[in-house]
Coordinates of C-alpha atoms and ligand atoms in Angstrom, one line a residue:
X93 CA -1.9 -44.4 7.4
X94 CA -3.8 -42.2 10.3
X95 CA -6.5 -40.1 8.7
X96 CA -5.7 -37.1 5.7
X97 CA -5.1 -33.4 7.5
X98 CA -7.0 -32.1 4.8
X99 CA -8.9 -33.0 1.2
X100 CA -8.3 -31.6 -2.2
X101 CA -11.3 -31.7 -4.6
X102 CA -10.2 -31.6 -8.5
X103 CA -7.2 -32.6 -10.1
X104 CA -6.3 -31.0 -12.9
X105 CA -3.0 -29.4 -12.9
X106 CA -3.0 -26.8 -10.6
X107 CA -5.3 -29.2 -8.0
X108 CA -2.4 -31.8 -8.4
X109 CA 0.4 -30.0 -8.0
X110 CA -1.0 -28.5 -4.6
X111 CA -1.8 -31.7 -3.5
X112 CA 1.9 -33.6 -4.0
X113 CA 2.8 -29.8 -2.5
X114 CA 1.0 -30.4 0.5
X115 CA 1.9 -34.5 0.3
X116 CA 5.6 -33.9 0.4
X117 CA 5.6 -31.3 3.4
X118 CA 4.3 -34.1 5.5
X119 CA 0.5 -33.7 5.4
X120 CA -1.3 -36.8 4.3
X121 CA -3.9 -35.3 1.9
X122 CA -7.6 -36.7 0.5
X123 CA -7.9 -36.2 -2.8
X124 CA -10.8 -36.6 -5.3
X125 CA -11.8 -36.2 -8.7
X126 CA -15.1 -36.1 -10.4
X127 CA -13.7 -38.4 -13.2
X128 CA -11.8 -41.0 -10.7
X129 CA -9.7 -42.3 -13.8
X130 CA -7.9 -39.2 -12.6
X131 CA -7.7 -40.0 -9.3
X132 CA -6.3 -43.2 -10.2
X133 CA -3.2 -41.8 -12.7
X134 CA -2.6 -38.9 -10.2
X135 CA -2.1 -41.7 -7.6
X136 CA 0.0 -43.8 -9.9
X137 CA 2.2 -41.0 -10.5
X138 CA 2.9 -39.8 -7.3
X139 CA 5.8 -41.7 -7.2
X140 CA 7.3 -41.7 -2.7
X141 CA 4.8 -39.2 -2.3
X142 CA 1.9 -41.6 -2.3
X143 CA 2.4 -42.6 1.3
X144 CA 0.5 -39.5 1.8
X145 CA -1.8 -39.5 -0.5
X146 CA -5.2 -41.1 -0.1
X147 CA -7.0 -41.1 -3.4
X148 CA -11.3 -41.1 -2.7
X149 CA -13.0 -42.4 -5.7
X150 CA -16.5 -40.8 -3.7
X151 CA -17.0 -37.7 -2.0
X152 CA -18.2 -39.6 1.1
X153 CA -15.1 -41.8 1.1
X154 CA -13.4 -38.4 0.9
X155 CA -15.4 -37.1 3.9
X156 CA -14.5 -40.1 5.6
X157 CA -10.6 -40.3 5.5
X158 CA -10.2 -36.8 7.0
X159 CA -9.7 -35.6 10.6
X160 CA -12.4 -33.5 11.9
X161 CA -12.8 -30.8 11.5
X162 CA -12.3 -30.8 8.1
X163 CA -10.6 -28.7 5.7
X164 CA -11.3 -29.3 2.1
X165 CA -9.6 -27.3 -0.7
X166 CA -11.7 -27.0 -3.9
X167 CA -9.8 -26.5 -6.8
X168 CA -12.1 -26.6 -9.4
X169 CA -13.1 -24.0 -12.1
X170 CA -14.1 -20.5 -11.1
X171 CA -18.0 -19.9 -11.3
X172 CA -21.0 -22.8 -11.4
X173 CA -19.0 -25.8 -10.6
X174 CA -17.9 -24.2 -7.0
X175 CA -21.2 -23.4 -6.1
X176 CA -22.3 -27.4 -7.4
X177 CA -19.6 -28.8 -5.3
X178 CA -20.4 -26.5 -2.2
X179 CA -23.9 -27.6 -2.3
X180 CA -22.8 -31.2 -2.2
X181 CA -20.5 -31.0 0.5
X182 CA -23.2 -28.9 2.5
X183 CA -25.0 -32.2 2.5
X184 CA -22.1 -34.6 3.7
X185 CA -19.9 -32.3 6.0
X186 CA -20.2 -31.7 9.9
X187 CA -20.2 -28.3 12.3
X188 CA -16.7 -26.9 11.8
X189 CA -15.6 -28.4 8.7
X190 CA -14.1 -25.7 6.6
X191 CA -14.4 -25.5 2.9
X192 CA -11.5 -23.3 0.7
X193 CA -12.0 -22.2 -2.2
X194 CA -8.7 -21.8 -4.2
X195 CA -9.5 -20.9 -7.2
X196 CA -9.9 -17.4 -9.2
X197 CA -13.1 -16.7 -8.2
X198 CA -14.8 -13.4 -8.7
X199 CA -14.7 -11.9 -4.5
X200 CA -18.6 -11.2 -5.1
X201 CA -19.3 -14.8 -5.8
X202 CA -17.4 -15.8 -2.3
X203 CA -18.7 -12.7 -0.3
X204 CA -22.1 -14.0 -1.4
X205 CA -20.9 -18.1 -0.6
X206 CA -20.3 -16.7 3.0
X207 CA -23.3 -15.5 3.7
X208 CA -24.7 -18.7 1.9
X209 CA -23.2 -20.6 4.5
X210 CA -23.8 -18.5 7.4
X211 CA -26.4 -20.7 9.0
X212 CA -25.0 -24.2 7.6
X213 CA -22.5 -24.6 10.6
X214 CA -19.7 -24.5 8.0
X215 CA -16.7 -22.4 7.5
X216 CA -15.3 -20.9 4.3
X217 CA -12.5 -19.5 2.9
X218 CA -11.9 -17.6 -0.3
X219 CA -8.2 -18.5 -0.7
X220 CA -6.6 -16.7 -3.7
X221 CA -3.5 -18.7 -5.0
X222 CA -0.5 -17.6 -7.3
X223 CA 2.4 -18.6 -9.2
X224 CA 0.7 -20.8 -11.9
X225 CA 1.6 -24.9 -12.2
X226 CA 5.1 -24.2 -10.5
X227 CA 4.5 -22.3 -7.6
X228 CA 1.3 -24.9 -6.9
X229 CA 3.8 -27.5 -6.9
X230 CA 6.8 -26.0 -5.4
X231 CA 5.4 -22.5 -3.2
X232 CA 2.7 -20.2 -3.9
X233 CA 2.2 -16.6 -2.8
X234 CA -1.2 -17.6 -0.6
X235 CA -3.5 -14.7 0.1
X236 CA -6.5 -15.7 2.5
X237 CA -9.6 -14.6 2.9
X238 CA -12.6 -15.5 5.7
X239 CA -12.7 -15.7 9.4
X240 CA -9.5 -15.2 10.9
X241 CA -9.9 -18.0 13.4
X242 CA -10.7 -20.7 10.2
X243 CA -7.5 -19.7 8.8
X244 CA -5.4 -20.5 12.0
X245 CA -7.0 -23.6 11.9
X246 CA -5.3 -24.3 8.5
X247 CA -2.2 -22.1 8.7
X248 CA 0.4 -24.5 9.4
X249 CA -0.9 -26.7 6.0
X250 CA -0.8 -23.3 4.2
X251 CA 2.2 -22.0 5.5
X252 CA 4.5 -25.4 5.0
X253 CA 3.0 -25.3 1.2
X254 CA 3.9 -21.4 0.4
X255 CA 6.6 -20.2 -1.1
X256 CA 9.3 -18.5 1.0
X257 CA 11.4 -14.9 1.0
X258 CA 14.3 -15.2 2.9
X259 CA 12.4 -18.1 4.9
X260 CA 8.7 -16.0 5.5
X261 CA 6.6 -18.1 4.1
X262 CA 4.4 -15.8 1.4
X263 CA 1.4 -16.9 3.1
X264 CA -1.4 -14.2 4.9
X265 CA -4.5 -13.6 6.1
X266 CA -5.4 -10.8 4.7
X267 CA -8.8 -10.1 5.6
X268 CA -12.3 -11.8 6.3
X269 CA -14.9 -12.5 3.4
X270 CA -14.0 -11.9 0.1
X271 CA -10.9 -10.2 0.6
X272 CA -8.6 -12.5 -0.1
X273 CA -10.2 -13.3 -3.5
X274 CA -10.1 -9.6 -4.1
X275 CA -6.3 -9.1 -3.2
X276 CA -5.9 -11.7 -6.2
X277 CA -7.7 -10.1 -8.0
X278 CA -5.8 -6.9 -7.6
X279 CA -2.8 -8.9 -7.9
X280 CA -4.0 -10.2 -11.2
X281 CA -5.0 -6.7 -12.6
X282 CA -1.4 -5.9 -11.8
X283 CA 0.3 -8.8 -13.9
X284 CA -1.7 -8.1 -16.8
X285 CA -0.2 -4.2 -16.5
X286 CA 3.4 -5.5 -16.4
X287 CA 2.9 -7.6 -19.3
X288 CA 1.0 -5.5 -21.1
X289 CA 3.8 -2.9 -20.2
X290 CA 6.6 -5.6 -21.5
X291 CA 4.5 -6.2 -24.5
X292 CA 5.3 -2.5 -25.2
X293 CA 9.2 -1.8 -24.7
X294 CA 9.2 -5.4 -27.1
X295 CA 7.1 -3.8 -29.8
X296 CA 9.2 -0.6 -29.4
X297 CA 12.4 -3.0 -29.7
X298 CA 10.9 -5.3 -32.8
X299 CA 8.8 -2.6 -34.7
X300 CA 10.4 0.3 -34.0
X301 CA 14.2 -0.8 -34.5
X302 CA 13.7 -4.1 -36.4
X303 CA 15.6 -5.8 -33.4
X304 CA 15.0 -9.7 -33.5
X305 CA 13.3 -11.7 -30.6
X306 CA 17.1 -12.9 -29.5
X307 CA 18.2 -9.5 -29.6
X308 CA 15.3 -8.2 -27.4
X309 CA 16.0 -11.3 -25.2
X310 CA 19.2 -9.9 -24.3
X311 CA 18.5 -6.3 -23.4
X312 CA 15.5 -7.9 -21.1
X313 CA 17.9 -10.3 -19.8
X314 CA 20.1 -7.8 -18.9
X315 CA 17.8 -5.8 -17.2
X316 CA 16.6 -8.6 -15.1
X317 CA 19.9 -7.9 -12.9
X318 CA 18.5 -4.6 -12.2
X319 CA 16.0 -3.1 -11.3
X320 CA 13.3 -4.3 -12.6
X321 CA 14.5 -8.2 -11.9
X322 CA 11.5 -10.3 -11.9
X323 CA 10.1 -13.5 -12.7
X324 CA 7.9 -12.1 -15.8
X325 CA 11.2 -10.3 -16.9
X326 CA 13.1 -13.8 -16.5
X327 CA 10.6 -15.4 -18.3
X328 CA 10.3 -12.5 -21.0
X329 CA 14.2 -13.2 -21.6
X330 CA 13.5 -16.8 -21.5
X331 CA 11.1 -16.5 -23.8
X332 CA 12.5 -14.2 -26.6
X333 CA 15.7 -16.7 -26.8
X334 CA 13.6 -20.1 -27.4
X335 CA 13.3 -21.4 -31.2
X336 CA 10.4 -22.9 -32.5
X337 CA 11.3 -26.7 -33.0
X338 CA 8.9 -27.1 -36.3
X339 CA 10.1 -23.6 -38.0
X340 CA 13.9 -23.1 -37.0
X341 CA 12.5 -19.3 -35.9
X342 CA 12.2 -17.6 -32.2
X343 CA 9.2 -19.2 -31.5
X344 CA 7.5 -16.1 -30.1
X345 CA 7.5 -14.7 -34.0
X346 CA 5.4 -18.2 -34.9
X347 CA 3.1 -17.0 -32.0
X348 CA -0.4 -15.5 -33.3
X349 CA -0.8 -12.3 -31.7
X350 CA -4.0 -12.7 -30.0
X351 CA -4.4 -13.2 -25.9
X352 CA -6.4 -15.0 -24.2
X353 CA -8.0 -13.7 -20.8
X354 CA -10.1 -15.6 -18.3
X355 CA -11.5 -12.7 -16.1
X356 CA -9.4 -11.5 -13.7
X357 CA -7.6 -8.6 -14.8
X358 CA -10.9 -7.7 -16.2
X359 CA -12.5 -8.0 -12.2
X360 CA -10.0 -5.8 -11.5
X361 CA -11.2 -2.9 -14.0
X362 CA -14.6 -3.1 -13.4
X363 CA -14.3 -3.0 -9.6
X364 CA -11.8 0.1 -10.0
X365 CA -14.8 1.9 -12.4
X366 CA -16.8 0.9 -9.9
X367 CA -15.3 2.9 -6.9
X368 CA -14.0 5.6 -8.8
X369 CA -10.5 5.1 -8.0
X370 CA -8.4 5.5 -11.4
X371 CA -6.3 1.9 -12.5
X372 CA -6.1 3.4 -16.2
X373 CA -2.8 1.1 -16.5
X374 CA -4.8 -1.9 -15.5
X375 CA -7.7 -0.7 -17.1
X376 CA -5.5 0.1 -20.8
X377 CA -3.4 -3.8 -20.3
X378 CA -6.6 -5.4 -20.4
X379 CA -8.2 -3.3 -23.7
X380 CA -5.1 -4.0 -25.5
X381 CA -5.8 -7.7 -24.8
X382 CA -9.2 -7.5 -25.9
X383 CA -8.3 -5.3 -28.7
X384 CA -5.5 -8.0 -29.3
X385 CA -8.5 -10.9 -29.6
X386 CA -10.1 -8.6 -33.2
X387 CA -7.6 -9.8 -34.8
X388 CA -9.8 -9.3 -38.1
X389 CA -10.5 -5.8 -37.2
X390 CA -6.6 -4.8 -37.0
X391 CA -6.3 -6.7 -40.6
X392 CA -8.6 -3.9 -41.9
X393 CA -7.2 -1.1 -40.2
X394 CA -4.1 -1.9 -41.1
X395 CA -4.7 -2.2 -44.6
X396 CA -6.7 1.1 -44.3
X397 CA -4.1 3.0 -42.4
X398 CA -1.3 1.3 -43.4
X399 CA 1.3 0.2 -40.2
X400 CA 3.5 -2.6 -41.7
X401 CA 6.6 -0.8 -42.9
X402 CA 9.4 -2.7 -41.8
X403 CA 11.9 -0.6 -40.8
X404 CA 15.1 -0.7 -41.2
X405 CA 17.0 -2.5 -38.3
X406 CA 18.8 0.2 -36.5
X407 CA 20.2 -0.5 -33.1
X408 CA 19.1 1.6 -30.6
X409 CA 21.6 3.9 -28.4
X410 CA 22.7 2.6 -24.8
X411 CA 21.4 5.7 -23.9
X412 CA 17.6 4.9 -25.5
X413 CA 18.1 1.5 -24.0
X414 CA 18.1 2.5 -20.6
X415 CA 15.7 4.9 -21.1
X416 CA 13.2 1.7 -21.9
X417 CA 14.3 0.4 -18.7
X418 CA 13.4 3.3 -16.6
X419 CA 10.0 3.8 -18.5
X420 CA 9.1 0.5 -18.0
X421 CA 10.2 1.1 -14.4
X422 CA 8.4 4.1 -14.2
X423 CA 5.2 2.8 -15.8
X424 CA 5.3 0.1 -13.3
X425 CA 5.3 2.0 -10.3
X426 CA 2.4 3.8 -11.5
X427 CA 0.4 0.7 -12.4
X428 CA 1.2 -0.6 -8.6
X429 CA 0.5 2.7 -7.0
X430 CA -3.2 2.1 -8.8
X431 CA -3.4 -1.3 -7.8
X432 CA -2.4 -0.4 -4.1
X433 CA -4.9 2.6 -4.2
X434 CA -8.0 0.3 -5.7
X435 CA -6.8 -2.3 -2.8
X436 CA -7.2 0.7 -0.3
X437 CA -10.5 1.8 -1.1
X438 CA -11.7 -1.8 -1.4
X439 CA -10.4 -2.2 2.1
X440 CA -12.3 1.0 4.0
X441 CA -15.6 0.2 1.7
X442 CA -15.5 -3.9 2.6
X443 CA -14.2 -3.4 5.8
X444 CA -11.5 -5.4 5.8
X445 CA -8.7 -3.4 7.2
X446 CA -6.3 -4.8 4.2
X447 CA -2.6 -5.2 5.4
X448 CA -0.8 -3.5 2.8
X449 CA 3.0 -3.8 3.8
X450 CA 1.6 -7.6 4.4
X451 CA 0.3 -7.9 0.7
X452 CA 3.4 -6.4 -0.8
X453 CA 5.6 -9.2 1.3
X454 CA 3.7 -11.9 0.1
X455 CA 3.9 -11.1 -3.2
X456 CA 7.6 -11.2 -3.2
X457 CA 7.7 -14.8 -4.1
X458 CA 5.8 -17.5 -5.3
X459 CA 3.5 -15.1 -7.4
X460 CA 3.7 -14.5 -10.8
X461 CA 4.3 -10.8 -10.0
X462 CA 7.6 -11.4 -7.9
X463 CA 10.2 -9.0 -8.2
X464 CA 12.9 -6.9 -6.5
X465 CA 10.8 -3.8 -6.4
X466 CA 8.1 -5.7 -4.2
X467 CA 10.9 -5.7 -1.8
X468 CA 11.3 -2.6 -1.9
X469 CA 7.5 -1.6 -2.0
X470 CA 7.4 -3.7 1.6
X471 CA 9.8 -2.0 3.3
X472 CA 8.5 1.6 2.2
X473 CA 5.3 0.4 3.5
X474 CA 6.2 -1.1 6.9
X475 CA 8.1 2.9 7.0
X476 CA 4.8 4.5 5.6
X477 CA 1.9 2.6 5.9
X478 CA -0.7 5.7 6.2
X479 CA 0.6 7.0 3.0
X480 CA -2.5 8.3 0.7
X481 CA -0.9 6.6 -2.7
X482 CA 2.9 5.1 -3.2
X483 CA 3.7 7.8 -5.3
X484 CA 4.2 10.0 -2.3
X485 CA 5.9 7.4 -0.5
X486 CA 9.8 8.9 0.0
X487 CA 11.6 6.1 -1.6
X488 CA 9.1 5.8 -4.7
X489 CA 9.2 9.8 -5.2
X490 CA 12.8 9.9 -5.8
X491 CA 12.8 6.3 -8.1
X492 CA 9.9 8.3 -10.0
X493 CA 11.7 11.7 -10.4
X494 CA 14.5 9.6 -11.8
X495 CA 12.1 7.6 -13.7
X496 CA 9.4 10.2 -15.4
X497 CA 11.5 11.3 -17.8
X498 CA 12.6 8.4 -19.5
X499 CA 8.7 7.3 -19.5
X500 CA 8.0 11.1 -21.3
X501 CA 11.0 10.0 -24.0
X502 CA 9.8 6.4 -24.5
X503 CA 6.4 7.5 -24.9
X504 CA 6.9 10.0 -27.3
X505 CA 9.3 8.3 -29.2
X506 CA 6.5 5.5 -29.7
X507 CA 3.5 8.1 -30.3
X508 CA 5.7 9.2 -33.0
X509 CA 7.3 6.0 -34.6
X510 CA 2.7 5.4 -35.0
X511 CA 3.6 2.7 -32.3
X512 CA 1.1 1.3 -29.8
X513 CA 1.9 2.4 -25.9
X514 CA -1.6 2.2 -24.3
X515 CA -0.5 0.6 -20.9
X516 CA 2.9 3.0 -20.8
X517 CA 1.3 6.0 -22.2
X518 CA -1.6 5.1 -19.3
X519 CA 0.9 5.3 -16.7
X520 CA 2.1 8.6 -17.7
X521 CA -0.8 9.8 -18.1
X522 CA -2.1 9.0 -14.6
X523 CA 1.7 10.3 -13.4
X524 CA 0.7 13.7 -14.5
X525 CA -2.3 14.4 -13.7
X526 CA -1.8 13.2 -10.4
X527 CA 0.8 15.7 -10.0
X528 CA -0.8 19.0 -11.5
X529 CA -1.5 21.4 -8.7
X530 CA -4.5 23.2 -11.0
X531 CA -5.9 20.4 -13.4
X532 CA -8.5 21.4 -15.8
X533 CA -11.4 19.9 -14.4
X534 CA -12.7 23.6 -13.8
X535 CA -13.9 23.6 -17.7
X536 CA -15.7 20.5 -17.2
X537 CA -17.5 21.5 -14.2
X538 CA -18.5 25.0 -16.4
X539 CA -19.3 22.5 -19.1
X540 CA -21.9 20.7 -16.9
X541 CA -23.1 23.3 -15.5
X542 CA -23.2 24.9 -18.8
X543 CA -25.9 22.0 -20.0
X544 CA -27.5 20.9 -17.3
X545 CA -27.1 23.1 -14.8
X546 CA -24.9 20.9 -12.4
X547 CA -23.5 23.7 -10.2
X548 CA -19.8 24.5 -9.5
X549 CA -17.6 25.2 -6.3
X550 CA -15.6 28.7 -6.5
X551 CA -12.5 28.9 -6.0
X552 CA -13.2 32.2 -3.7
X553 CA -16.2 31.5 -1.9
X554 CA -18.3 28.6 -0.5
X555 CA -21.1 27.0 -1.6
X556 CA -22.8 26.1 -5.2
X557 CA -23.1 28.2 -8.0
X558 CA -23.8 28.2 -11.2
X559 CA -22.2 30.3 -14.8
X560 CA -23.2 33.4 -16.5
X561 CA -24.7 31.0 -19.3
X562 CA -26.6 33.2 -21.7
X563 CA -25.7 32.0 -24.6
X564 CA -29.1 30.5 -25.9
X565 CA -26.8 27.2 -26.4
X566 CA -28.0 25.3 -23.6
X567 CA -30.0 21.6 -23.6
Ligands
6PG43 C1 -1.3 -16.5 -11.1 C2 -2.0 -16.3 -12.4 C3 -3.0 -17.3 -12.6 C4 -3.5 -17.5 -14.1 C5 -4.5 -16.5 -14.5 C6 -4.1 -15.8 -15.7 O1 -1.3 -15.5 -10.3 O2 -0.8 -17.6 -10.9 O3 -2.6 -15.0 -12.5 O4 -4.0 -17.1 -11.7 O5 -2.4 -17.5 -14.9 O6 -5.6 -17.2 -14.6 O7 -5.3 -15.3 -16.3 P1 -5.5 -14.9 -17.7 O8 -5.9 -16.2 -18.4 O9 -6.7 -14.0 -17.6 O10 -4.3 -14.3 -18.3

């Protein structure tokens, strides 16, 4: 065989699916693995495909067997272990060779493995990569970050592995330094507000009515023909319906409600906080995940509070049912519109011109955040690209007049059933305070300057100024 296009370093399951990816669109492909037991049962497994696989039991062997200059995709866990590897490969690689890093890694980390390498004669790119085991193996949604000409040295590998809408491949670059990392981030942020938001119309559905998982299954199987069809809606539906194999039950009710949460969605709050751009539905999925993790601090609330009634199984109105369906719609154009505006500020303060109509078409497959309504996001976009926030984009206006109310209803109906909406009631909450002409944020500014002497604009005159504050309460 003439010499891999490109390495893969680590083979666990995401690292081997993109490399049998990249092996069956035609691109012989070095891989290695620290353990090379690994290497060896990957290799064995690879059934046809191995004609294009070479498997490297050294990293110099894997240095070797690709054509210069080299591209290497790291696909090793986020954090120490990609700054170990880097600082191996510094060692062994030549002027030109480009190092990706695919996994989720925190954008600081690669802005600051850029300018690591600035003098090394290397190239890097921060290459974030969705659509879990599946989408490595079958299509990603690819978002690239780094200098624009490294990524056209590698777009055609990236290109023939990503997934595809209508034959695009979901593959961009989006940006230089960290920005594709960030844009995953973001995207990540996102996915943990629709399931968060999903978590919600379910609990509604089980708690609220006493519907079973089956039953639930249905309605979200329904609504996956509609408008909110999407791959975590499939997969909700999918989901609900599957039984447990050692109990007999839906195994989602032998599931122990506690999530896991590697970082990400997290990233995405804190850099949100950090720019001052609200993302309180991203911010409220990933509290009710950590809030999900004290598992013995609900115990004891609930036995102090009291929240277990079962109630009686009632089943919802159609009318109630499509009001779920429109909150959830509602609450997830909100959550995107955050998202989107955390993406926008990122973009002017990192300077990395983000693409957003590009963004929203490479998320439309591939990613775990797939759906009809990115399709729609893309084309509202490409009509309104200078548009402040989405929610005064045309097209979402009218889907969130339509919307709003059935997000007020569902909302209320939960805050008074005592049933947890954080992510939903987020989302509205955002939705109206965004839209109130005169907020109430004059209180707060007579507040501060009440205390502290903080200053205030008027609304009839220019300038600062300060209260009438003789109350004696000040401190
Ligand atoms: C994706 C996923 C993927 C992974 C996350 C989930 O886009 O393919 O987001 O990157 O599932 O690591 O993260 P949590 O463990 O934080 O849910």
């Amino acid at each position: 065989m003439s010499k891999a296009e490109i390495g893969l370093i680590g083979l666990g399951v995401m690292g081997s699916n993109l490399a049998l990816n990249i092996a069956e669109k035609g691109y012989p492909v070095a891989v290695y693995n620290r353990t090379s037991t690994k290497t060896g049962q990957f290799f064995e497994n690879a059934g046809t495909l191995r004609e294009n696989i070479v498997p490297c039991s050294t990293l110099e062997e894997l240095v070797a067997q690709i054509k210069p200059p080299r591209p290497i995709i790291l696909m090793v866990q986020a954090g120490k272990a990609v700054d170990e590897q880097i600082a191996v490969l510094r060692d062994l690689l030549s002027e030109g060779d480009i190092i990706i890093d695919a996994g989720n890694a925190n954008f600081r980390d690669t802005i600051r493995r850029f300018e690591e390498l600035d003098d090394s004669g290397l190239t890097f790119i921060g290459m974030g990569v969705s659509g879990g085991e599946e989408g490595a193996r079958h299509g990603p949604s690819i978002m690239v970050g780094g200098k624009e000409d490294a990524y056209r040295r590698v777009e055609s590998v990236l290109t023939a592995i990503a997934a595809r809408f209508e034959g695009e491949p979901c593959c961009a670059w989006l940006g230089e330094g960290g920005a594709g990392h960030f844009v995953k981030t973001i995207h990540n942020g996102i996915e943990y507000a629709d399931m968060q938001m999903i978590a919600e119309i379910y609990g509604i559905l089980r708690d609220g009515f006493g519907m079973s998982a089956p039953e639930i299954g249905a309605i979200f199987r329904r609504w996956n023909e509609g408008r909110l069809n999407s791959y975590l809606v499939e997969i909700t539906a999918a989901v609900l319906d599957a039984d447990d194999p050692i109990s007999g039950k839906p195994v989602v009710d032998m599931i122990l409600d506690r999530a896991g949460q590697k970082g990400t969605g997290r990233w995405a709050a804190i850099e949100a906080q950090m720019m001052g751009v609200p993302a309180t539905a991203i911010e409220s999925a990933v509290a009710a995940r950590s809030l999900s993790a004290e598992k013995p601090l609900r115990e004891a609330a609930a036995s102090a509070y009291g929240s277990d009634d079962a109630p009686a199984a009632t089943t919802p109105d159609a009318r109630f049912i499509d009001d779920l369906e429109l909150a959830l719609f509602a609450g997830k154009i909100a959550a995107y519109a955050q998202g989107f505006a955390v993406m926008g500020e990122a973009s002017s303060e990192f300077k990395w011109n983000l693409p957003m109509p590009t963004i929203a078409r490479i998320w439309r497959a591939g990613c775990i955040i797939r759906s009809q309504f990115l399709g729609t996001l893309a084309q509202s976009f490409e009509a309104d690209s200078a548009a402040e926030n989405l929610l005064l984009i045309e097209d979402f206006v009218g889907m969130m007049r339509e919307a709003s109310p059935s997000l007020r209803k569902v909302v209320s109906h939960a805050a008074l059933g005592g049933l947890p909406v954080p992510a939903l009631s987020a989302a509205l909450g955002y939705f109206e305070a965004i839209r109130q002409r005169r907020g109430t944020a004059n209180l707060i500014q007579a507040q501060r300057d009440f205390f502290g002497a903080h200053g205030f604009e008027r609304i009839d005159a220019a300038g600062e100024h300060h209260g009438p504050w003789n109350s004696g309460l000040g401190g």
